[in-house]
JSON list of C-alpha atoms in Angstrom, two decimals:
[
{"chain": "S", "resi": 1, "resn": "ASP", "atom": "CA", "xyz": [93.04, -39.62, 117.17]},
{"chain": "S", "resi": 2, "resn": "GLN", "atom": "CA", "xyz": [96.41, -38.86, 115.59]},
{"chain": "S", "resi": 3, "resn": "GLN", "atom": "CA", "xyz": [97.88, -42.26, 114.77]},
{"chain": "S", "resi": 4, "resn": "VAL", "atom": "CA", "xyz": [101.05, -40.80, 113.26]},
{"chain": "S", "resi": 5, "resn": "LYS", "atom": "CA", "xyz": [102.75, -38.00, 115.16]},
{"chain": "S", "resi": 6, "resn": "GLN", "atom": "CA", "xyz": [105.51, -35.64, 114.28]},
{"chain": "S", "resi": 7, "resn": "ASN", "atom": "CA", "xyz": [106.06, -33.72, 117.47]},
{"chain": "S", "resi": 8, "resn": "SER", "atom": "CA", "xyz": [108.57, -31.23, 116.12]},
{"chain": "S", "resi": 9, "resn": "PRO", "atom": "CA", "xyz": [106.83, -28.71, 113.88]},
{"chain": "S", "resi": 10, "resn": "SER", "atom": "CA", "xyz": [110.14, -27.24, 112.78]},
{"chain": "S", "resi": 11, "resn": "LEU", "atom": "CA", "xyz": [113.86, -27.96, 112.67]},
{"chain": "S", "resi": 12, "resn": "SER", "atom": "CA", "xyz": [116.77, -25.74, 111.73]},
{"chain": "S", "resi": 13, "resn": "VAL", "atom": "CA", "xyz": [120.12, -27.26, 110.72]},
{"chain": "S", "resi": 14, "resn": "GLN", "atom": "CA", "xyz": [123.33, -25.88, 109.34]},
{"chain": "S", "resi": 15, "resn": "GLU", "atom": "CA", "xyz": [124.41, -26.93, 105.86]},
{"chain": "S", "resi": 16, "resn": "GLY", "atom": "CA", "xyz": [126.66, -29.98, 105.94]},
{"chain": "S", "resi": 17, "resn": "ARG", "atom": "CA", "xyz": [125.37, -31.23, 109.29]},
{"chain": "S", "resi": 18, "resn": "ILE", "atom": "CA", "xyz": [122.94, -34.06, 109.92]},
{"chain": "S", "resi": 19, "resn": "SER", "atom": "CA", "xyz": [119.18, -33.50, 109.97]},
{"chain": "S", "resi": 20, "resn": "ILE", "atom": "CA", "xyz": [117.15, -35.94, 112.07]},
{"chain": "S", "resi": 21, "resn": "LEU", "atom": "CA", "xyz": [113.40, -35.92, 111.70]},
{"chain": "S", "resi": 22, "resn": "ASN", "atom": "CA", "xyz": [111.33, -38.03, 114.05]},
{"chain": "S", "resi": 23, "resn": "CYS", "atom": "CA", "xyz": [107.99, -39.75, 113.82]},
{"chain": "S", "resi": 24, "resn": "ASP", "atom": "CA", "xyz": [105.97, -41.83, 116.29]},
{"chain": "S", "resi": 25, "resn": "TYR", "atom": "CA", "xyz": [102.98, -44.03, 115.63]},
{"chain": "S", "resi": 26, "resn": "THR", "atom": "CA", "xyz": [100.40, -45.72, 117.79]},
{"chain": "S", "resi": 27, "resn": "ASN", "atom": "CA", "xyz": [98.82, -48.35, 115.55]},
{"chain": "S", "resi": 28, "resn": "SER", "atom": "CA", "xyz": [100.67, -51.67, 115.83]},
{"chain": "S", "resi": 29, "resn": "MET", "atom": "CA", "xyz": [99.03, -52.81, 112.57]},
{"chain": "S", "resi": 30, "resn": "PHE", "atom": "CA", "xyz": [101.17, -50.41, 110.55]},
{"chain": "S", "resi": 31, "resn": "ASP", "atom": "CA", "xyz": [103.75, -52.35, 108.56]},
{"chain": "S", "resi": 32, "resn": "TYR", "atom": "CA", "xyz": [104.91, -49.93, 105.89]},
{"chain": "S", "resi": 33, "resn": "PHE", "atom": "CA", "xyz": [106.32, -46.48, 106.47]},
{"chain": "S", "resi": 34, "resn": "LEU", "atom": "CA", "xyz": [107.22, -43.68, 104.09]},
{"chain": "S", "resi": 35, "resn": "TRP", "atom": "CA", "xyz": [108.74, -40.24, 104.12]},
{"chain": "S", "resi": 36, "resn": "TYR", "atom": "CA", "xyz": [107.61, -37.51, 101.76]},
{"chain": "S", "resi": 37, "resn": "LYS", "atom": "CA", "xyz": [109.05, -34.08, 101.13]},
{"chain": "S", "resi": 38, "resn": "LYS", "atom": "CA", "xyz": [106.82, -31.18, 100.21]},
{"chain": "S", "resi": 39, "resn": "TYR", "atom": "CA", "xyz": [107.56, -27.75, 98.82]},
{"chain": "S", "resi": 40, "resn": "PRO", "atom": "CA", "xyz": [104.95, -24.97, 98.98]},
{"chain": "S", "resi": 41, "resn": "ALA", "atom": "CA", "xyz": [102.26, -25.18, 96.30]},
{"chain": "S", "resi": 42, "resn": "GLU", "atom": "CA", "xyz": [103.47, -28.61, 95.17]},
{"chain": "S", "resi": 43, "resn": "GLY", "atom": "CA", "xyz": [102.42, -32.17, 95.86]},
{"chain": "S", "resi": 44, "resn": "PRO", "atom": "CA", "xyz": [104.40, -34.40, 98.24]},
{"chain": "S", "resi": 45, "resn": "THR", "atom": "CA", "xyz": [107.41, -36.12, 96.69]},
{"chain": "S", "resi": 46, "resn": "PHE", "atom": "CA", "xyz": [108.27, -39.65, 97.77]},
{"chain": "S", "resi": 47, "resn": "LEU", "atom": "CA", "xyz": [111.68, -39.90, 99.43]},
{"chain": "S", "resi": 48, "resn": "ILE", "atom": "CA", "xyz": [112.18, -43.28, 101.03]},
{"chain": "S", "resi": 49, "resn": "SER", "atom": "CA", "xyz": [110.22, -46.11, 102.59]},
{"chain": "S", "resi": 50, "resn": "ILE", "atom": "CA", "xyz": [110.75, -49.02, 104.95]},
{"chain": "S", "resi": 51, "resn": "SER", "atom": "CA", "xyz": [108.90, -52.24, 105.60]},
{"chain": "S", "resi": 52, "resn": "SER", "atom": "CA", "xyz": [108.38, -53.45, 109.15]},
{"chain": "S", "resi": 53, "resn": "ILE", "atom": "CA", "xyz": [110.59, -56.47, 108.46]},
{"chain": "S", "resi": 54, "resn": "LYS", "atom": "CA", "xyz": [113.57, -54.14, 108.30]},
{"chain": "S", "resi": 55, "resn": "ASP", "atom": "CA", "xyz": [115.05, -51.69, 110.76]},
{"chain": "S", "resi": 56, "resn": "LYS", "atom": "CA", "xyz": [117.04, -49.57, 108.34]},
{"chain": "S", "resi": 57, "resn": "ASN", "atom": "CA", "xyz": [116.88, -48.48, 104.73]},
{"chain": "S", "resi": 58, "resn": "GLU", "atom": "CA", "xyz": [119.38, -46.23, 103.05]},
{"chain": "S", "resi": 59, "resn": "ASP", "atom": "CA", "xyz": [119.25, -44.29, 99.79]},
{"chain": "S", "resi": 60, "resn": "GLY", "atom": "CA", "xyz": [122.05, -41.86, 99.15]},
{"chain": "S", "resi": 61, "resn": "ARG", "atom": "CA", "xyz": [121.96, -39.08, 101.73]},
{"chain": "S", "resi": 62, "resn": "PHE", "atom": "CA", "xyz": [118.71, -40.37, 103.20]},
{"chain": "S", "resi": 63, "resn": "THR", "atom": "CA", "xyz": [118.40, -43.15, 105.78]},
{"chain": "S", "resi": 64, "resn": "VAL", "atom": "CA", "xyz": [115.27, -44.25, 107.57]},
{"chain": "S", "resi": 65, "resn": "PHE", "atom": "CA", "xyz": [115.44, -46.13, 110.86]},
{"chain": "S", "resi": 66, "resn": "LEU", "atom": "CA", "xyz": [112.56, -48.10, 112.31]},
{"chain": "S", "resi": 67, "resn": "ASN", "atom": "CA", "xyz": [112.25, -49.12, 115.98]},
{"chain": "S", "resi": 68, "resn": "LYS", "atom": "CA", "xyz": [109.16, -51.29, 116.13]},
{"chain": "S", "resi": 69, "resn": "SER", "atom": "CA", "xyz": [109.23, -51.84, 119.88]},
{"chain": "S", "resi": 70, "resn": "ALA", "atom": "CA", "xyz": [109.20, -48.09, 120.44]},
{"chain": "S", "resi": 71, "resn": "LYS", "atom": "CA", "xyz": [106.85, -47.46, 117.50]},
{"chain": "S", "resi": 72, "resn": "HIS", "atom": "CA", "xyz": [109.28, -44.84, 116.30]},
{"chain": "S", "resi": 73, "resn": "LEU", "atom": "CA", "xyz": [110.97, -44.03, 113.05]},
{"chain": "S", "resi": 74, "resn": "SER", "atom": "CA", "xyz": [113.39, -41.37, 112.02]},
{"chain": "S", "resi": 75, "resn": "LEU", "atom": "CA", "xyz": [114.76, -39.89, 108.82]},
{"chain": "S", "resi": 76, "resn": "HIS", "atom": "CA", "xyz": [118.42, -38.92, 108.71]},
{"chain": "S", "resi": 77, "resn": "ILE", "atom": "CA", "xyz": [119.71, -36.58, 106.04]},
{"chain": "S", "resi": 78, "resn": "VAL", "atom": "CA", "xyz": [123.46, -36.24, 105.82]},
{"chain": "S", "resi": 79, "resn": "PRO", "atom": "CA", "xyz": [124.98, -33.99, 104.74]},
{"chain": "S", "resi": 80, "resn": "SER", "atom": "CA", "xyz": [122.10, -31.52, 104.79]},
{"chain": "S", "resi": 81, "resn": "GLN", "atom": "CA", "xyz": [121.85, -29.10, 101.87]},
{"chain": "S", "resi": 82, "resn": "PRO", "atom": "CA", "xyz": [119.90, -25.84, 101.49]},
{"chain": "S", "resi": 83, "resn": "GLY", "atom": "CA", "xyz": [117.75, -27.52, 98.83]},
{"chain": "S", "resi": 84, "resn": "ASP", "atom": "CA", "xyz": [116.53, -29.94, 101.50]},
{"chain": "S", "resi": 85, "resn": "SER", "atom": "CA", "xyz": [114.57, -27.09, 103.09]},
{"chain": "S", "resi": 86, "resn": "ALA", "atom": "CA", "xyz": [110.94, -28.21, 102.89]},
{"chain": "S", "resi": 87, "resn": "VAL", "atom": "CA", "xyz": [108.19, -29.79, 104.96]},
{"chain": "S", "resi": 88, "resn": "TYR", "atom": "CA", "xyz": [108.74, -33.49, 105.63]},
{"chain": "S", "resi": 89, "resn": "PHE", "atom": "CA", "xyz": [105.81, -35.82, 106.21]},
{"chain": "S", "resi": 90, "resn": "CYS", "atom": "CA", "xyz": [105.94, -39.23, 107.76]},
{"chain": "S", "resi": 91, "resn": "ALA", "atom": "CA", "xyz": [103.24, -41.68, 106.59]},
{"chain": "S", "resi": 92, "resn": "ALA", "atom": "CA", "xyz": [102.22, -45.21, 107.48]},
{"chain": "S", "resi": 93, "resn": "SER", "atom": "CA", "xyz": [99.95, -47.92, 106.17]},
{"chain": "S", "resi": 94, "resn": "ALA", "atom": "CA", "xyz": [98.73, -51.35, 107.28]},
{"chain": "S", "resi": 95, "resn": "SER", "atom": "CA", "xyz": [98.72, -54.50, 105.18]},
{"chain": "S", "resi": 96, "resn": "ASN", "atom": "CA", "xyz": [94.93, -54.71, 105.20]},
{"chain": "S", "resi": 97, "resn": "THR", "atom": "CA", "xyz": [94.52, -51.25, 103.71]},
{"chain": "S", "resi": 98, "resn": "ASP", "atom": "CA", "xyz": [96.23, -49.12, 101.12]},
{"chain": "S", "resi": 99, "resn": "LYS", "atom": "CA", "xyz": [95.50, -45.71, 102.57]},
{"chain": "S", "resi": 100, "resn": "LEU", "atom": "CA", "xyz": [98.33, -43.68, 103.99]},
{"chain": "S", "resi": 101, "resn": "ILE", "atom": "CA", "xyz": [98.05, -42.05, 107.39]},
{"chain": "S", "resi": 102, "resn": "PHE", "atom": "CA", "xyz": [100.13, -38.90, 107.51]},
{"chain": "S", "resi": 103, "resn": "GLY", "atom": "CA", "xyz": [101.75, -37.01, 110.33]},
{"chain": "S", "resi": 104, "resn": "THR", "atom": "CA", "xyz": [101.38, -33.24, 110.56]},
{"chain": "S", "resi": 105, "resn": "GLY", "atom": "CA", "xyz": [104.81, -32.56, 109.11]},
{"chain": "S", "resi": 106, "resn": "THR", "atom": "CA", "xyz": [108.12, -31.05, 110.21]},
{"chain": "S", "resi": 107, "resn": "ARG", "atom": "CA", "xyz": [109.41, -27.94, 108.48]},
{"chain": "S", "resi": 108, "resn": "LEU", "atom": "CA", "xyz": [113.16, -28.32, 107.90]},
{"chain": "S", "resi": 109, "resn": "GLN", "atom": "CA", "xyz": [115.28, -25.29, 107.23]},
{"chain": "S", "resi": 110, "resn": "VAL", "atom": "CA", "xyz": [118.90, -25.79, 106.21]},
{"chain": "S", "resi": 111, "resn": "PHE", "atom": "CA", "xyz": [120.92, -22.60, 106.48]},
{"chain": "S", "resi": 112, "resn": "PRO", "atom": "CA", "xyz": [124.38, -21.90, 105.03]},
{"chain": "F", "resi": 1, "resn": "ASN", "atom": "CA", "xyz": [106.46, -40.86, 81.64]},
{"chain": "F", "resi": 2, "resn": "ALA", "atom": "CA", "xyz": [104.32, -37.97, 82.82]},
{"chain": "F", "resi": 3, "resn": "GLY", "atom": "CA", "xyz": [103.60, -37.78, 86.51]},
{"chain": "F", "resi": 4, "resn": "VAL", "atom": "CA", "xyz": [100.21, -37.59, 88.17]},
{"chain": "F", "resi": 5, "resn": "MET", "atom": "CA", "xyz": [98.26, -34.73, 86.67]},
{"chain": "F", "resi": 6, "resn": "GLN", "atom": "CA", "xyz": [95.59, -32.73, 88.39]},
{"chain": "F", "resi": 7, "resn": "ASN", "atom": "CA", "xyz": [93.40, -29.96, 87.09]},
{"chain": "F", "resi": 8, "resn": "PRO", "atom": "CA", "xyz": [92.54, -27.34, 87.68]},
{"chain": "F", "resi": 9, "resn": "ARG", "atom": "CA", "xyz": [95.43, -26.25, 89.88]},
{"chain": "F", "resi": 10, "resn": "HIS", "atom": "CA", "xyz": [93.31, -23.53, 91.44]},
{"chain": "F", "resi": 11, "resn": "LEU", "atom": "CA", "xyz": [89.54, -23.46, 91.71]},
{"chain": "F", "resi": 12, "resn": "VAL", "atom": "CA", "xyz": [87.36, -20.72, 93.16]},
{"chain": "F", "resi": 13, "resn": "ARG", "atom": "CA", "xyz": [83.75, -21.41, 93.94]},
{"chain": "F", "resi": 14, "resn": "ARG", "atom": "CA", "xyz": [80.98, -19.55, 95.73]},
{"chain": "F", "resi": 15, "resn": "ARG", "atom": "CA", "xyz": [79.08, -21.23, 98.52]},
{"chain": "F", "resi": 16, "resn": "GLY", "atom": "CA", "xyz": [76.46, -23.60, 97.13]},
{"chain": "F", "resi": 17, "resn": "GLN", "atom": "CA", "xyz": [78.23, -24.25, 93.82]},
{"chain": "F", "resi": 18, "resn": "GLU", "atom": "CA", "xyz": [79.73, -27.53, 92.71]},
{"chain": "F", "resi": 19, "resn": "ALA", "atom": "CA", "xyz": [83.44, -28.28, 92.49]},
{"chain": "F", "resi": 20, "resn": "ARG", "atom": "CA", "xyz": [84.89, -30.93, 90.17]},
{"chain": "F", "resi": 21, "resn": "LEU", "atom": "CA", "xyz": [88.50, -31.94, 90.61]},
{"chain": "F", "resi": 22, "resn": "ARG", "atom": "CA", "xyz": [90.22, -34.15, 88.06]},
{"chain": "F", "resi": 23, "resn": "CYS", "atom": "CA", "xyz": [93.13, -36.53, 88.40]},
{"chain": "F", "resi": 24, "resn": "SER", "atom": "CA", "xyz": [94.97, -38.47, 85.71]},
{"chain": "F", "resi": 25, "resn": "PRO", "atom": "CA", "xyz": [97.19, -41.16, 87.26]},
{"chain": "F", "resi": 26, "resn": "MET", "atom": "CA", "xyz": [100.62, -42.07, 86.03]},
{"chain": "F", "resi": 27, "resn": "LYS", "atom": "CA", "xyz": [100.68, -44.37, 83.04]},
{"chain": "F", "resi": 28, "resn": "GLY", "atom": "CA", "xyz": [100.28, -47.96, 84.12]},
{"chain": "F", "resi": 29, "resn": "HIS", "atom": "CA", "xyz": [98.87, -47.06, 87.55]},
{"chain": "F", "resi": 30, "resn": "SER", "atom": "CA", "xyz": [95.45, -48.45, 88.31]},
{"chain": "F", "resi": 31, "resn": "HIS", "atom": "CA", "xyz": [95.16, -47.31, 91.94]},
{"chain": "F", "resi": 32, "resn": "VAL", "atom": "CA", "xyz": [94.04, -43.76, 92.69]},
{"chain": "F", "resi": 33, "resn": "TYR", "atom": "CA", "xyz": [93.83, -42.07, 96.08]},
{"chain": "F", "resi": 34, "resn": "TRP", "atom": "CA", "xyz": [92.43, -38.70, 97.10]},
{"chain": "F", "resi": 35, "resn": "TYR", "atom": "CA", "xyz": [93.71, -36.77, 100.11]},
{"chain": "F", "resi": 36, "resn": "ARG", "atom": "CA", "xyz": [92.78, -33.39, 101.56]},
{"chain": "F", "resi": 37, "resn": "GLN", "atom": "CA", "xyz": [95.11, -31.01, 103.34]},
{"chain": "F", "resi": 38, "resn": "LEU", "atom": "CA", "xyz": [93.68, -28.25, 105.48]},
{"chain": "F", "resi": 39, "resn": "PRO", "atom": "CA", "xyz": [95.93, -25.30, 106.36]},
{"chain": "F", "resi": 40, "resn": "GLU", "atom": "CA", "xyz": [98.69, -26.19, 108.81]},
{"chain": "F", "resi": 41, "resn": "GLU", "atom": "CA", "xyz": [97.66, -29.85, 108.88]},
{"chain": "F", "resi": 42, "resn": "GLY", "atom": "CA", "xyz": [98.86, -33.09, 107.35]},
{"chain": "F", "resi": 43, "resn": "LEU", "atom": "CA", "xyz": [97.17, -34.88, 104.49]},
{"chain": "F", "resi": 44, "resn": "LYS", "atom": "CA", "xyz": [93.99, -36.76, 105.37]},
{"chain": "F", "resi": 45, "resn": "PHE", "atom": "CA", "xyz": [92.91, -39.79, 103.38]},
{"chain": "F", "resi": 46, "resn": "MET", "atom": "CA", "xyz": [89.56, -39.49, 101.66]},
{"chain": "F", "resi": 47, "resn": "VAL", "atom": "CA", "xyz": [89.02, -42.31, 99.17]},
{"chain": "F", "resi": 48, "resn": "TYR", "atom": "CA", "xyz": [90.82, -45.11, 97.32]},
{"chain": "F", "resi": 49, "resn": "LEU", "atom": "CA", "xyz": [89.62, -46.25, 93.90]},
{"chain": "F", "resi": 50, "resn": "GLN", "atom": "CA", "xyz": [90.59, -48.73, 91.28]},
{"chain": "F", "resi": 51, "resn": "LYS", "atom": "CA", "xyz": [89.13, -48.64, 87.79]},
{"chain": "F", "resi": 52, "resn": "GLU", "atom": "CA", "xyz": [85.34, -48.42, 88.12]},
{"chain": "F", "resi": 53, "resn": "ASN", "atom": "CA", "xyz": [85.43, -49.44, 91.78]},
{"chain": "F", "resi": 54, "resn": "ILE", "atom": "CA", "xyz": [85.55, -47.62, 95.10]},
{"chain": "F", "resi": 55, "resn": "ILE", "atom": "CA", "xyz": [87.74, -49.72, 97.37]},
{"chain": "F", "resi": 56, "resn": "ASP", "atom": "CA", "xyz": [87.82, -47.61, 100.52]},
{"chain": "F", "resi": 57, "resn": "GLU", "atom": "CA", "xyz": [85.84, -44.43, 101.13]},
{"chain": "F", "resi": 58, "resn": "SER", "atom": "CA", "xyz": [86.24, -44.34, 104.89]},
{"chain": "F", "resi": 59, "resn": "GLY", "atom": "CA", "xyz": [87.66, -40.81, 104.79]},
{"chain": "F", "resi": 60, "resn": "MET", "atom": "CA", "xyz": [84.93, -39.27, 102.68]},
{"chain": "F", "resi": 61, "resn": "PRO", "atom": "CA", "xyz": [82.36, -37.00, 104.32]},
{"chain": "F", "resi": 62, "resn": "LYS", "atom": "CA", "xyz": [78.99, -38.71, 104.24]},
{"chain": "F", "resi": 63, "resn": "GLU", "atom": "CA", "xyz": [77.27, -35.94, 102.33]},
{"chain": "F", "resi": 64, "resn": "ARG", "atom": "CA", "xyz": [78.09, -33.76, 99.31]},
{"chain": "F", "resi": 65, "resn": "PHE", "atom": "CA", "xyz": [81.31, -35.61, 98.40]},
{"chain": "F", "resi": 66, "resn": "SER", "atom": "CA", "xyz": [81.62, -38.31, 95.76]},
{"chain": "F", "resi": 67, "resn": "ALA", "atom": "CA", "xyz": [84.40, -39.85, 93.70]},
{"chain": "F", "resi": 68, "resn": "GLU", "atom": "CA", "xyz": [84.67, -41.96, 90.60]},
{"chain": "F", "resi": 69, "resn": "PHE", "atom": "CA", "xyz": [87.36, -43.54, 88.44]},
{"chain": "F", "resi": 70, "resn": "PRO", "atom": "CA", "xyz": [85.70, -44.57, 85.18]},
{"chain": "F", "resi": 71, "resn": "LYS", "atom": "CA", "xyz": [87.04, -47.12, 82.76]},
{"chain": "F", "resi": 72, "resn": "GLU", "atom": "CA", "xyz": [88.07, -44.31, 80.45]},
{"chain": "F", "resi": 73, "resn": "GLY", "atom": "CA", "xyz": [89.21, -40.90, 81.56]},
{"chain": "F", "resi": 74, "resn": "PRO", "atom": "CA", "xyz": [90.44, -39.30, 84.75]},
{"chain": "F", "resi": 75, "resn": "SER", "atom": "CA", "xyz": [89.29, -39.82, 88.30]},
{"chain": "F", "resi": 76, "resn": "ILE", "atom": "CA", "xyz": [86.85, -37.15, 89.47]},
{"chain": "F", "resi": 77, "resn": "LEU", "atom": "CA", "xyz": [86.32, -35.85, 92.99]},
{"chain": "F", "resi": 78, "resn": "ARG", "atom": "CA", "xyz": [83.02, -34.01, 93.13]},
{"chain": "F", "resi": 79, "resn": "ILE", "atom": "CA", "xyz": [81.91, -31.69, 95.90]},
{"chain": "F", "resi": 80, "resn": "GLN", "atom": "CA", "xyz": [78.33, -30.50, 95.76]},
{"chain": "F", "resi": 81, "resn": "GLN", "atom": "CA", "xyz": [77.01, -27.36, 97.46]},
{"chain": "F", "resi": 82, "resn": "VAL", "atom": "CA", "xyz": [80.44, -26.29, 98.65]},
{"chain": "F", "resi": 83, "resn": "VAL", "atom": "CA", "xyz": [80.87, -24.54, 101.98]},
{"chain": "F", "resi": 84, "resn": "ARG", "atom": "CA", "xyz": [83.76, -22.42, 103.26]},
{"chain": "F", "resi": 85, "resn": "GLY", "atom": "CA", "xyz": [85.07, -25.36, 105.27]},
{"chain": "F", "resi": 86, "resn": "ASP", "atom": "CA", "xyz": [85.73, -27.23, 102.02]},
{"chain": "F", "resi": 87, "resn": "SER", "atom": "CA", "xyz": [88.52, -24.78, 101.21]},
{"chain": "F", "resi": 88, "resn": "ALA", "atom": "CA", "xyz": [91.69, -26.88, 101.17]},
{"chain": "F", "resi": 89, "resn": "ALA", "atom": "CA", "xyz": [94.32, -28.43, 98.95]},
{"chain": "F", "resi": 90, "resn": "TYR", "atom": "CA", "xyz": [93.14, -31.67, 97.40]},
{"chain": "F", "resi": 91, "resn": "PHE", "atom": "CA", "xyz": [95.84, -34.11, 96.33]},
{"chain": "F", "resi": 92, "resn": "CYS", "atom": "CA", "xyz": [95.52, -37.13, 94.14]},
{"chain": "F", "resi": 93, "resn": "ALA", "atom": "CA", "xyz": [98.04, -39.98, 94.24]},
{"chain": "F", "resi": 94, "resn": "SER", "atom": "CA", "xyz": [98.48, -43.09, 92.15]},
{"chain": "F", "resi": 95, "resn": "SER", "atom": "CA", "xyz": [100.35, -46.36, 92.47]},
{"chain": "F", "resi": 96, "resn": "PRO", "atom": "CA", "xyz": [100.70, -49.51, 90.38]},
{"chain": "F", "resi": 97, "resn": "GLN", "atom": "CA", "xyz": [100.08, -51.72, 93.43]},
{"chain": "F", "resi": 98, "resn": "LYS", "atom": "CA", "xyz": [100.50, -51.50, 97.16]},
{"chain": "F", "resi": 99, "resn": "SER", "atom": "CA", "xyz": [103.66, -49.46, 97.22]},
{"chain": "F", "resi": 100, "resn": "GLU", "atom": "CA", "xyz": [104.73, -45.88, 97.41]},
{"chain": "F", "resi": 101, "resn": "GLN", "atom": "CA", "xyz": [102.11, -43.48, 96.15]},
{"chain": "F", "resi": 102, "resn": "PHE", "atom": "CA", "xyz": [103.05, -40.74, 93.72]},
{"chain": "F", "resi": 103, "resn": "PHE", "atom": "CA", "xyz": [101.28, -37.45, 94.22]},
{"chain": "F", "resi": 104, "resn": "GLY", "atom": "CA", "xyz": [100.04, -34.85, 91.82]},
{"chain": "F", "resi": 105, "resn": "PRO", "atom": "CA", "xyz": [100.54, -31.09, 92.33]},
{"chain": "F", "resi": 106, "resn": "GLY", "atom": "CA", "xyz": [97.16, -30.67, 93.97]},
{"chain": "F", "resi": 107, "resn": "THR", "atom": "CA", "xyz": [94.09, -28.54, 93.39]},
{"chain": "F", "resi": 108, "resn": "ARG", "atom": "CA", "xyz": [93.66, -25.61, 95.71]},
{"chain": "F", "resi": 109, "resn": "LEU", "atom": "CA", "xyz": [89.97, -25.02, 96.27]},
{"chain": "F", "resi": 110, "resn": "THR", "atom": "CA", "xyz": [88.83, -21.68, 97.63]},
{"chain": "F", "resi": 111, "resn": "VAL", "atom": "CA", "xyz": [85.21, -21.23, 98.59]},
{"chain": "F", "resi": 112, "resn": "LEU", "atom": "CA", "xyz": [84.09, -17.61, 98.82]}
]
């Protein structure tokens, strides 16, 4: 049972444009959500997080939006840069546990 | 402040041998998590430990796998009698409390 879903395995965006990565979840107990970026042969790198008491969190070029009623979150990257090309993982956790549940990832490619 | 360290980075074992994976958390972090990533999949939670205690091992296979985080020294993930299906990337993460988890570079285990 995949509790965190990233339905787009890949996304291609032109440099300077906006990248929108989507994530859906099924467990209503999740109250903390994170996005990680991963390069090949490296560990995931934390990007940004959001608590369920908020609907938006912004950090530089990265903004995460949370729609609790739809059980959906998205990561916006603007403007996109070639160095953003990587696999992006959405993850979630519930307040009664510390483990992260990861989606299967979306491979973002930013081309010039 | 050094990040999460894992060693070895690559480990090759023959079927039936034992694999020991080590993780040193970031300084000041007392929470350690182990995740496994199979090819083309997301990270799957295995176990969560605090110093000398296993807090959540709900993702650990019932046999052959064990983990520890002693009072002194790194956390160890031990796989006995490895099989080909154990081939994966194993990531360790640490956090100071319930918050974003910081990941190490991973150990890539190959079972021949």
